[in-house]
CSV table of C-alpha atoms in Angstrom, one decimal:
chain,number,residue,atom,x,y,z
E,1,MET,CA,112.0,201.6,342.3
E,2,THR,CA,108.7,199.9,342.7
E,3,SER,CA,106.3,200.6,339.9
E,4,ARG,CA,102.7,201.8,340.5
E,5,LEU,CA,101.3,198.5,339.2
E,6,ALA,CA,103.6,196.5,341.5
E,7,PHE,CA,102.6,198.7,344.4
E,8,ALA,CA,98.9,198.1,343.6
E,9,ALA,CA,99.6,194.3,343.4
E,10,ILE,CA,101.2,194.4,346.9
E,11,CYS,CA,98.1,196.1,348.3
E,12,ILE,CA,95.9,193.5,346.7
E,13,ALA,CA,98.0,190.6,348.1
E,14,LEU,CA,97.9,191.8,351.7
E,15,LEU,CA,95.2,192.6,354.2
E,16,VAL,CA,95.7,196.3,353.9
E,17,THR,CA,96.7,198.0,357.2
E,18,SER,CA,98.7,201.1,358.0
E,19,GLU,CA,101.7,199.8,356.0
E,20,CYS,CA,99.6,199.9,352.8
E,21,ALA,CA,97.0,202.6,353.6
E,22,ARG,CA,97.3,204.4,350.3
E,23,PHE,CA,97.7,203.3,346.7
E,24,LYS,CA,97.7,204.8,343.3
E,25,ARG,CA,95.1,203.7,340.7
E,26,GLN,CA,95.2,204.5,337.0
E,27,ASN,CA,92.0,206.1,335.6
E,28,ASP,CA,90.6,206.2,332.1
E,29,GLU,CA,92.7,209.2,331.1
E,30,ASP,CA,96.0,207.4,332.1
E,31,GLU,CA,96.3,209.8,335.0
E,32,THR,CA,96.9,208.6,338.6
E,33,GLU,CA,94.7,209.5,341.5
E,34,GLU,CA,95.5,208.7,345.1
E,35,LYS,CA,92.8,207.0,347.2
E,36,SER,CA,93.0,206.1,350.8
E,37,VAL,CA,91.3,203.1,352.4
E,38,GLU,CA,89.0,205.5,354.2
E,39,GLU,CA,88.0,207.1,350.9
E,40,LEU,CA,87.5,203.8,349.2
E,41,CYS,CA,85.3,202.5,352.1
E,42,GLU,CA,83.3,205.7,352.6
E,43,ASN,CA,79.5,204.9,352.4
E,44,ARG,CA,80.4,201.4,351.0
E,45,PRO,CA,78.5,198.4,352.4
E,46,PRO,CA,80.9,196.1,354.3
E,47,ASP,CA,79.8,193.1,352.4
E,48,GLU,CA,80.4,194.6,348.9
E,49,TYR,CA,83.4,193.3,347.0
E,50,PHE,CA,85.2,195.6,344.5
E,51,ARG,CA,88.4,195.7,342.4
E,52,LEU,CA,91.5,197.8,342.9
E,53,THR,CA,92.5,197.3,339.2
E,54,THR,CA,91.0,196.0,336.0
E,55,ASP,CA,94.4,194.5,335.1
E,56,GLY,CA,95.0,190.8,335.6
E,57,ASP,CA,92.7,187.8,335.3
E,58,CYS,CA,89.6,189.2,336.9
E,59,ARG,CA,89.8,186.9,339.9
E,60,ASP,CA,90.9,189.3,342.7
E,61,VAL,CA,88.6,191.6,344.7
E,62,VAL,CA,88.6,193.2,348.1
E,63,ARG,CA,86.1,194.4,350.7
E,64,CYS,CA,86.2,196.8,353.6
E,65,THR,CA,86.9,195.5,357.1
E,66,LYS,CA,87.7,197.3,360.4
E,67,SER,CA,91.4,196.5,359.9
E,68,GLY,CA,91.6,197.5,356.3
E,69,LEU,CA,90.9,195.8,352.9
E,70,LYS,CA,90.6,192.1,352.8
E,71,GLN,CA,91.2,190.2,349.6
E,72,ILE,CA,89.6,187.1,348.1
E,73,SER,CA,90.5,185.3,344.9
E,74,CYS,CA,88.3,183.2,342.8
E,75,PRO,CA,89.6,179.7,342.0
E,76,SER,CA,91.6,179.2,338.8
E,77,GLY,CA,89.3,179.3,335.7
E,78,LEU,CA,86.7,181.5,337.4
E,79,ALA,CA,86.2,185.2,337.5
E,80,PHE,CA,84.5,187.5,340.0
E,81,ASP,CA,81.1,188.9,338.8
E,82,ILE,CA,80.9,192.4,340.3
E,83,ASP,CA,77.2,192.7,339.7
E,84,ARG,CA,76.2,189.4,341.2
E,85,GLN,CA,79.0,189.5,343.9
E,86,THR,CA,80.1,185.9,343.3
E,87,CYS,CA,82.6,183.8,341.4
E,88,ASP,CA,81.4,182.3,338.1
E,89,TRP,CA,82.9,180.8,334.9
E,90,LYS,CA,85.0,183.5,333.2
E,91,ALA,CA,83.0,183.3,330.0
E,92,LYS,CA,79.9,184.3,331.9
E,93,VAL,CA,81.4,187.4,333.6
E,94,GLN,CA,80.9,190.5,331.4
E,95,ASN,CA,82.1,193.2,333.8
E,96,CYS,CA,85.9,192.5,334.2
E,97,ASN,CA,86.4,196.1,332.9
E,98,ARG,CA,84.6,197.6,335.9
E,99,LEU,CA,86.0,198.3,339.4
E,100,GLU,CA,82.8,198.3,341.3
E,101,LYS,CA,79.0,198.1,341.2
E,102,PRO,CA,77.3,201.2,339.9
E,103,ARG,CA,76.8,203.7,342.7
E,104,LYS,CA,73.2,204.8,342.9
E,105,VAL,CA,72.0,208.3,343.9
E,106,LEU,CA,70.2,208.1,347.2
E,107,PRO,CA,67.4,210.3,348.4
E,108,ASN,CA,67.9,212.7,351.3
E,109,LEU,CA,65.7,211.0,353.9
E,110,LYS,CA,67.6,212.0,357.0
E,111,THR,CA,68.6,215.7,357.4
E,112,ASP,CA,69.2,217.9,360.4
E,113,GLU,CA,66.4,220.2,359.4
E,114,PRO,CA,63.4,219.5,357.2
E,115,ILE,CA,64.0,220.6,353.6
E,116,CYS,CA,60.6,219.7,352.2
E,117,PRO,CA,57.1,220.6,353.3
E,118,ASP,CA,54.9,218.0,355.2
E,119,GLY,CA,54.0,215.0,353.2
E,120,LYS,CA,57.0,215.3,350.8
E,121,LEU,CA,60.5,214.0,350.9
E,122,SER,CA,63.7,215.1,349.2
E,123,CYS,CA,65.3,213.4,346.2
E,124,GLY,CA,69.1,213.2,346.0
E,125,ASN,CA,69.1,216.4,343.9
E,126,GLY,CA,67.1,218.3,346.4
E,127,GLU,CA,63.8,218.0,344.5
E,128,CYS,CA,60.7,217.5,346.7
E,129,ILE,CA,58.1,214.9,345.8
E,130,ASN,CA,55.1,213.3,347.6
E,131,LYS,CA,56.2,210.7,350.1
E,132,ASP,CA,53.8,208.0,348.6
E,133,LEU,CA,55.7,208.2,345.3
E,134,PHE,CA,58.8,206.7,346.9
E,135,CYS,CA,59.5,203.0,346.1
E,136,ASN,CA,56.5,202.5,343.8
E,137,ASP,CA,58.7,201.1,341.0
E,138,THR,CA,58.4,204.2,338.9
E,139,PRO,CA,61.2,206.8,339.1
E,140,ASP,CA,59.5,210.1,340.0
E,141,CYS,CA,62.7,212.1,341.0
E,142,LYS,CA,64.6,213.4,338.0
E,143,ASP,CA,67.7,211.6,339.3
E,144,GLY,CA,65.7,208.4,340.0
E,145,SER,CA,66.8,208.4,343.6
E,146,ASP,CA,63.2,207.7,344.9
E,147,GLU,CA,63.6,204.1,343.8
E,148,ASN,CA,67.2,203.5,345.2
E,149,SER,CA,66.5,203.2,348.9
E,150,CYS,CA,63.7,200.7,349.2
E,151,SER,CA,64.8,198.0,351.6
E,152,VAL,CA,62.8,196.7,354.5
E,153,GLU,CA,64.7,199.2,356.7
E,154,THR,CA,64.8,202.2,354.4
E,155,ASP,CA,61.6,202.3,352.4
E,156,PRO,CA,59.8,205.6,353.5
E,157,ASN,CA,56.5,203.8,353.0
E,158,ARG,CA,57.5,200.6,354.8
E,159,ALA,CA,55.2,198.5,356.9
E,160,PRO,CA,55.0,199.7,360.6
E,161,ASP,CA,56.6,197.8,363.4
E,162,CYS,CA,54.6,195.1,365.1
E,163,ASP,CA,51.6,196.4,367.1
E,164,GLN,CA,50.0,193.5,368.9
E,165,SER,CA,46.9,195.5,369.8
E,166,GLN,CA,46.2,195.8,366.1
E,167,CYS,CA,47.3,192.2,365.1
E,168,GLN,CA,45.1,189.4,366.4
E,169,LEU,CA,44.9,185.7,365.5
E,170,PRO,CA,43.7,184.0,363.4
E,171,ASP,CA,44.1,186.7,360.7
E,172,CYS,CA,47.3,188.4,361.9
E,173,PHE,CA,50.3,187.5,364.0
E,174,CYS,CA,53.5,189.4,364.7
E,175,SER,CA,56.1,189.8,367.5
E,176,ALA,CA,59.0,192.2,367.9
E,177,ASP,CA,61.7,189.6,367.2
E,178,GLY,CA,59.7,186.8,365.7
E,179,THR,CA,60.4,184.3,368.4
E,180,ARG,CA,57.1,184.7,370.5
E,181,ILE,CA,54.8,181.8,370.4
E,182,PRO,CA,51.4,182.6,369.0
E,183,GLY,CA,48.7,183.0,371.6
E,184,SER,CA,51.4,183.4,374.3
E,185,ILE,CA,51.2,179.6,375.0
E,186,GLU,CA,53.9,178.1,377.2
E,187,PRO,CA,56.5,176.1,375.3
E,188,ASN,CA,55.7,172.9,377.1
E,189,GLN,CA,52.1,173.1,375.9
E,190,VAL,CA,53.1,173.5,372.2
E,191,PRO,CA,53.4,170.4,370.0
E,192,GLN,CA,56.6,170.4,367.9
E,193,MET,CA,55.5,170.7,364.3
E,194,ILE,CA,57.7,169.4,361.5
E,195,THR,CA,56.9,170.5,357.9
E,196,LEU,CA,57.9,168.2,355.1
E,197,THR,CA,58.1,170.2,351.8
E,198,PHE,CA,59.4,169.2,348.4
E,199,ASN,CA,60.2,171.5,345.5
E,200,GLY,CA,60.1,170.9,341.7
E,201,ALA,CA,58.4,168.5,339.3
E,202,ILE,CA,56.6,165.4,340.4
E,203,ASN,CA,57.4,162.4,338.1
E,204,ILE,CA,58.9,159.0,337.8
E,205,ASP,CA,62.2,160.3,339.2
E,206,ASN,CA,60.8,160.9,342.7
E,207,ILE,CA,57.4,159.4,343.0
E,208,ASP,CA,58.8,156.1,344.4
E,209,LEU,CA,60.5,158.1,347.2
E,210,TYR,CA,57.3,159.8,348.1
E,211,GLU,CA,55.6,156.4,348.2
E,212,GLU,CA,58.2,155.2,350.7
E,213,ILE,CA,58.0,158.2,352.9
E,214,PHE,CA,54.2,158.4,352.9
E,215,ASN,CA,53.5,154.7,353.0
E,216,GLY,CA,50.6,155.0,355.5
E,217,GLN,CA,52.5,153.5,358.4
E,218,ARG,CA,54.1,156.6,359.8
E,219,GLN,CA,51.7,158.5,362.0
E,220,ASN,CA,51.5,161.7,364.1
E,221,PRO,CA,50.9,161.3,367.9
E,222,ASN,CA,47.2,161.8,367.3
E,223,GLY,CA,47.0,158.8,365.0
E,224,CYS,CA,46.8,160.7,361.7
E,225,GLN,CA,49.1,159.8,358.9
E,226,ILE,CA,51.9,162.3,358.1
E,227,LYS,CA,51.5,164.6,355.1
E,228,GLY,CA,53.7,166.7,352.9
E,229,THR,CA,53.5,169.9,350.9
E,230,PHE,CA,54.6,169.8,347.3
E,231,PHE,CA,55.7,173.1,345.7
E,232,MET,CA,55.6,172.0,342.1
E,233,ASN,CA,56.4,173.5,338.7
E,234,HIS,CA,54.9,172.6,335.4
E,235,LYS,CA,57.8,171.3,333.4
E,236,TYR,CA,58.3,167.5,333.5
E,237,THR,CA,55.4,167.0,335.9
E,238,ASN,CA,53.1,164.0,335.8
E,239,TYR,CA,49.7,165.4,336.6
E,240,SER,CA,48.2,161.9,337.3
E,241,ALA,CA,50.7,161.6,340.2
E,242,VAL,CA,49.8,165.1,341.4
E,243,GLN,CA,46.2,164.2,341.4
E,244,ASP,CA,46.9,161.1,343.4
E,245,LEU,CA,48.9,163.0,346.0
E,246,HIS,CA,46.1,165.5,346.4
E,247,ARG,CA,43.6,162.7,346.7
E,248,ARG,CA,45.6,161.2,349.6
E,249,GLY,CA,45.5,164.4,351.5
E,250,HIS,CA,48.9,166.0,350.7
E,251,GLU,CA,49.0,169.8,350.0
E,252,ILE,CA,49.8,171.0,346.5
E,253,ALA,CA,51.3,174.4,346.1
E,254,VAL,CA,53.0,176.4,343.4
E,255,PHE,CA,56.7,176.6,342.6
E,256,SER,CA,56.2,178.5,339.3
E,257,LEU,CA,55.2,177.7,335.7
E,258,THR,CA,58.6,177.9,334.0
E,259,HIS,CA,61.2,177.7,336.7
E,260,ARG,CA,63.5,179.9,334.6
E,261,ASP,CA,67.1,179.5,335.5
E,262,ASP,CA,67.9,183.2,335.6
E,263,PRO,CA,67.8,184.3,339.2
E,264,LYS,CA,67.4,188.0,338.2
E,265,TYR,CA,64.2,187.1,336.5
E,266,TRP,CA,62.6,186.3,339.8
E,267,THR,CA,64.3,189.0,341.9
E,268,SER,CA,63.4,191.8,339.5
E,269,GLY,CA,60.2,190.2,338.2
E,270,SER,CA,57.2,192.5,337.4
E,271,TYR,CA,53.7,192.1,338.7
E,272,ASP,CA,52.7,190.4,335.4
E,273,ASP,CA,55.7,188.0,335.6
E,274,TRP,CA,54.7,186.8,339.0
E,275,LEU,CA,51.0,186.7,337.9
E,276,ALA,CA,51.8,184.4,335.0
E,277,GLU,CA,54.2,182.2,336.9
E,278,MET,CA,52.2,181.6,340.0
E,279,ALA,CA,48.5,182.3,339.3
E,280,GLY,CA,49.0,180.8,335.8
E,281,GLY,CA,50.8,177.8,337.3
E,282,ARG,CA,47.9,177.3,339.7
E,283,LEU,CA,45.4,177.3,336.9
E,284,ILE,CA,47.3,174.7,335.0
E,285,ILE,CA,47.6,172.5,338.1
E,286,GLU,CA,43.9,172.8,338.9
E,287,ARG,CA,43.0,171.8,335.3
E,288,PHE,CA,45.4,169.0,334.6
E,289,ALA,CA,45.4,167.5,338.1
E,290,ASN,CA,41.7,168.0,338.5
E,291,ILE,CA,42.0,169.9,341.8
E,292,SER,CA,38.8,171.9,342.1
E,293,ASP,CA,38.6,172.6,345.9
E,294,GLY,CA,40.5,175.8,346.0
E,295,SER,CA,43.2,174.3,348.2
E,296,ILE,CA,46.2,175.6,346.2
E,297,ILE,CA,47.0,178.7,348.3
E,298,GLY,CA,50.8,178.6,348.8
E,299,VAL,CA,53.8,179.9,346.9
E,300,ARG,CA,57.5,179.2,347.0
E,301,ALA,CA,59.9,181.3,344.7
E,302,PRO,CA,62.4,179.4,342.6
E,303,TYR,CA,65.9,179.6,344.0
E,304,LEU,CA,64.2,181.3,347.0
E,305,ARG,CA,64.6,184.5,345.0
E,306,VAL,CA,61.9,186.6,346.6
E,307,GLY,CA,60.3,189.1,344.2
E,308,GLY,CA,59.8,192.0,346.6
E,309,ASN,CA,56.6,193.9,346.9
E,310,LYS,CA,55.5,192.9,343.4
E,311,GLN,CA,55.3,189.3,344.3
E,312,PHE,CA,53.3,189.9,347.4
E,313,GLU,CA,50.9,192.4,345.7
E,314,MET,CA,50.2,189.7,343.2
E,315,MET,CA,49.7,187.1,345.9
E,316,ALA,CA,47.2,189.3,347.8
E,317,ASP,CA,45.2,190.1,344.6
E,318,GLN,CA,45.1,186.4,343.6
E,319,PHE,CA,44.1,185.2,347.1
E,320,PHE,CA,47.3,183.2,347.8
E,321,VAL,CA,47.4,182.8,351.6
E,322,TYR,CA,51.1,182.2,352.3
E,323,ASP,CA,54.6,182.4,350.9
E,324,ALA,CA,57.4,180.0,352.0
E,325,SER,CA,60.5,181.6,350.4
E,326,ILE,CA,62.0,183.9,352.9
E,327,THR,CA,64.8,182.5,355.1
E,328,ALA,CA,65.8,183.5,358.6
E,329,SER,CA,69.5,183.3,359.5
E,330,LEU,CA,70.6,180.7,362.0
E,331,SER,CA,70.0,181.9,365.5
E,332,ARG,CA,69.7,180.6,369.0
E,333,VAL,CA,65.9,180.8,369.0
E,334,PRO,CA,64.1,180.1,365.7
E,335,ILE,CA,61.4,182.3,364.1
E,336,TRP,CA,57.6,181.5,364.1
E,337,PRO,CA,55.5,182.2,361.0
E,338,TYR,CA,54.2,185.7,360.8
E,339,THR,CA,51.9,187.9,358.7
E,340,LEU,CA,53.3,190.8,356.6
E,341,TYR,CA,50.8,193.4,357.7
E,342,PHE,CA,53.7,194.5,359.8
E,343,ARG,CA,57.5,194.7,359.2
E,344,MET,CA,59.5,191.5,359.0
E,345,PRO,CA,60.9,190.7,362.5
E,346,HIS,CA,64.3,189.5,361.1
E,347,LYS,CA,66.9,190.6,358.6
E,348,CYS,CA,66.3,190.0,354.9
E,349,ASN,CA,68.7,187.0,354.5
E,350,GLY,CA,69.9,186.3,351.0
E,351,ASN,CA,67.3,186.3,348.2
E,352,ALA,CA,69.3,189.2,346.6
E,353,GLN,CA,67.9,191.4,349.4
E,354,ASN,CA,64.5,191.9,347.8
E,355,CYS,CA,62.2,191.1,350.7
E,356,PRO,CA,58.8,192.9,350.8
E,357,SER,CA,59.0,196.3,352.5
E,358,LYS,CA,55.4,197.3,352.5
E,359,SER,CA,52.3,195.9,354.2
E,360,HIS,CA,50.7,192.8,352.7
E,361,PRO,CA,47.8,190.5,353.9
E,362,VAL,CA,50.0,187.4,353.4
E,363,TRP,CA,51.4,184.9,355.8
E,364,GLU,CA,55.1,184.1,355.7
E,365,ILE,CA,56.0,180.6,356.6
E,366,VAL,CA,59.6,181.5,357.3
E,367,MET,CA,62.4,179.0,356.6
E,368,ASN,CA,64.7,178.9,359.6
E,369,GLU,CA,68.2,177.9,358.7
E,370,LEU,CA,69.5,174.6,359.9
E,371,ASP,CA,72.6,174.2,362.1
E,372,ARG,CA,74.7,171.8,360.1
E,373,ARG,CA,77.6,171.3,362.6
E,374,ASP,CA,78.4,167.7,363.5
E,375,ASP,CA,79.0,168.5,367.2
E,376,PRO,CA,77.5,171.9,368.1
E,377,SER,CA,79.1,171.8,371.6
E,378,PHE,CA,82.6,171.6,370.0
E,379,ASP,CA,82.7,172.6,366.4
E,380,GLU,CA,83.4,176.2,365.3
E,381,SER,CA,80.4,178.2,364.0
E,382,LEU,CA,79.3,177.6,360.5
E,383,PRO,CA,76.7,179.5,358.4
E,384,GLY,CA,73.3,177.7,358.4
E,385,CYS,CA,71.7,176.0,355.4
E,386,HIS,CA,68.1,176.8,354.5
E,387,MET,CA,67.4,173.4,352.8
E,388,VAL,CA,68.5,169.9,353.8
E,389,ASP,CA,70.2,169.3,350.5
E,390,SER,CA,72.1,172.6,350.7
E,391,CYS,CA,74.0,171.5,353.8
E,392,SER,CA,77.1,170.8,351.6
E,393,ASN,CA,79.2,169.4,354.5
E,394,ILE,CA,76.8,166.5,355.1
E,395,GLN,CA,78.3,163.5,353.3
E,396,SER,CA,76.9,160.5,355.1
E,397,GLY,CA,73.7,159.2,356.5
E,398,ASP,CA,75.0,159.3,360.1
E,399,GLN,CA,75.9,163.0,359.7
E,400,PHE,CA,72.4,163.6,358.3
E,401,GLY,CA,70.8,161.8,361.2
E,402,ARG,CA,72.8,163.9,363.7
E,403,LEU,CA,71.7,167.1,361.8
E,404,LEU,CA,68.1,166.1,362.1
E,405,ARG,CA,68.3,165.2,365.8
E,406,HIS,CA,70.2,168.3,366.8
E,407,ASN,CA,67.9,170.7,365.0
E,408,PHE,CA,64.8,169.0,366.3
E,409,ASN,CA,66.2,169.4,369.9
E,410,ARG,CA,67.2,173.0,369.1
E,411,HIS,CA,63.5,173.9,368.2
E,412,PHE,CA,61.9,171.6,370.8
E,413,ASN,CA,64.0,172.9,373.7
E,414,SER,CA,63.4,176.6,372.9
E,415,ASN,CA,60.2,178.1,371.5
E,416,ARG,CA,59.1,175.0,369.4
E,417,ALA,CA,58.8,177.0,366.2
E,418,PRO,CA,58.0,174.7,363.3
E,419,LEU,CA,61.0,172.8,362.0
E,420,GLY,CA,61.1,172.8,358.2
E,421,GLU,CA,62.5,169.9,356.3
E,422,SER,CA,62.7,171.3,352.8
E,423,ASN,CA,64.2,169.1,350.1
E,424,ARG,CA,65.0,169.1,346.4
E,425,ASN,CA,67.1,166.0,345.7
E,426,PHE,CA,68.5,163.2,347.8
E,427,ARG,CA,71.6,161.1,347.8
E,428,ASP,CA,70.6,157.5,348.6
E,429,HIS,CA,72.3,157.3,352.0
E,430,ILE,CA,70.6,160.5,353.1
E,431,LYS,CA,67.2,159.3,351.8
E,432,PHE,CA,67.4,156.2,354.0
E,433,GLN,CA,68.2,158.3,357.0
E,434,LEU,CA,65.1,160.5,356.3
E,435,LEU,CA,63.0,157.4,356.0
E,436,LYS,CA,64.4,156.0,359.3
E,437,TYR,CA,64.0,159.3,361.1
E,438,PHE,CA,60.3,159.5,360.2
């Protein structure tokens, strides 16, 4: 007779359908409880992976699909981190004894009949508190549920939908889906802008490359030389080189002070963390690179880990004009930059889902993902890549050239939203294609 553990193993190994619709799981008291696929997947996000058992090597997890449970296994030597929802070295994964991410108590924001007086909303336990106390980073409900539903779509105090009658250039711009051209200009009258941005320290490892790209011989159609934006962090930076880049007309922006390698530090950073990292980083750049014209007005978050409302509250208080950290998923028509007075016109893509939900007087220079397919008319769909050097399938200069040309045409032949060329590191064969392209 098949044992309970063997039965569970069969369920893990298969895409669970009606033949394996129920299984038995052992709980902490060594008693068995029967769970159906429907019960397991009830109120569970479709992109959340979880375990069916804590036995084994911590590699196997499943997620809910329309046809049942679908399994993935981390490669040998790795384990699945339930909290981070990704494979990592086994020594770094500390939650192999847990089946799933902790379930948070959610507030009762949608009920058939109002259960709280006007101006108040219900916590998960039925307690009523003022609406403006929700999503303020301080638990005011006894069960803490007022801080557990704070995404761009669910925050009760979220920014309103775009209202073009209340949003006028040059201080504000929005559109329902983010694809409208500012000023309602016809596409054939819009110049195709390309933004060249570089992240990280500026020093002997890359300054020669910047000299090659910005050698004074490459010009825009109006005769002006091309320029770049350098999002820089303090560590390992040569400030004499920064001063020279600024003197030559390039934009200097902030990529943080410490560039700490813990992504959670940025995603969950406090107001003071972001203040020290970005405003503090700007002060150091201004002093050591002798930049005194107030031109450092842009921010990019390390690892593109956006810090939610706290990051943007800090930016508004410190007079940063724009952020360039939020990515938009690959789509047929790219997204134009927008202001965050109104709700984001696209889904919060990546960044640990911590995009700003409230209204902020800050521009978002959105990063449209690149289509990395070799032949878009033939190849199967692939997820986009937000930076040139994150297009992991690009292995040769010719591939890189095709990627640049295809994505240029994709923007140029639609709404001509700015095409962002964001880079961190270059392999030599790709570097030369970039130099040839420009």
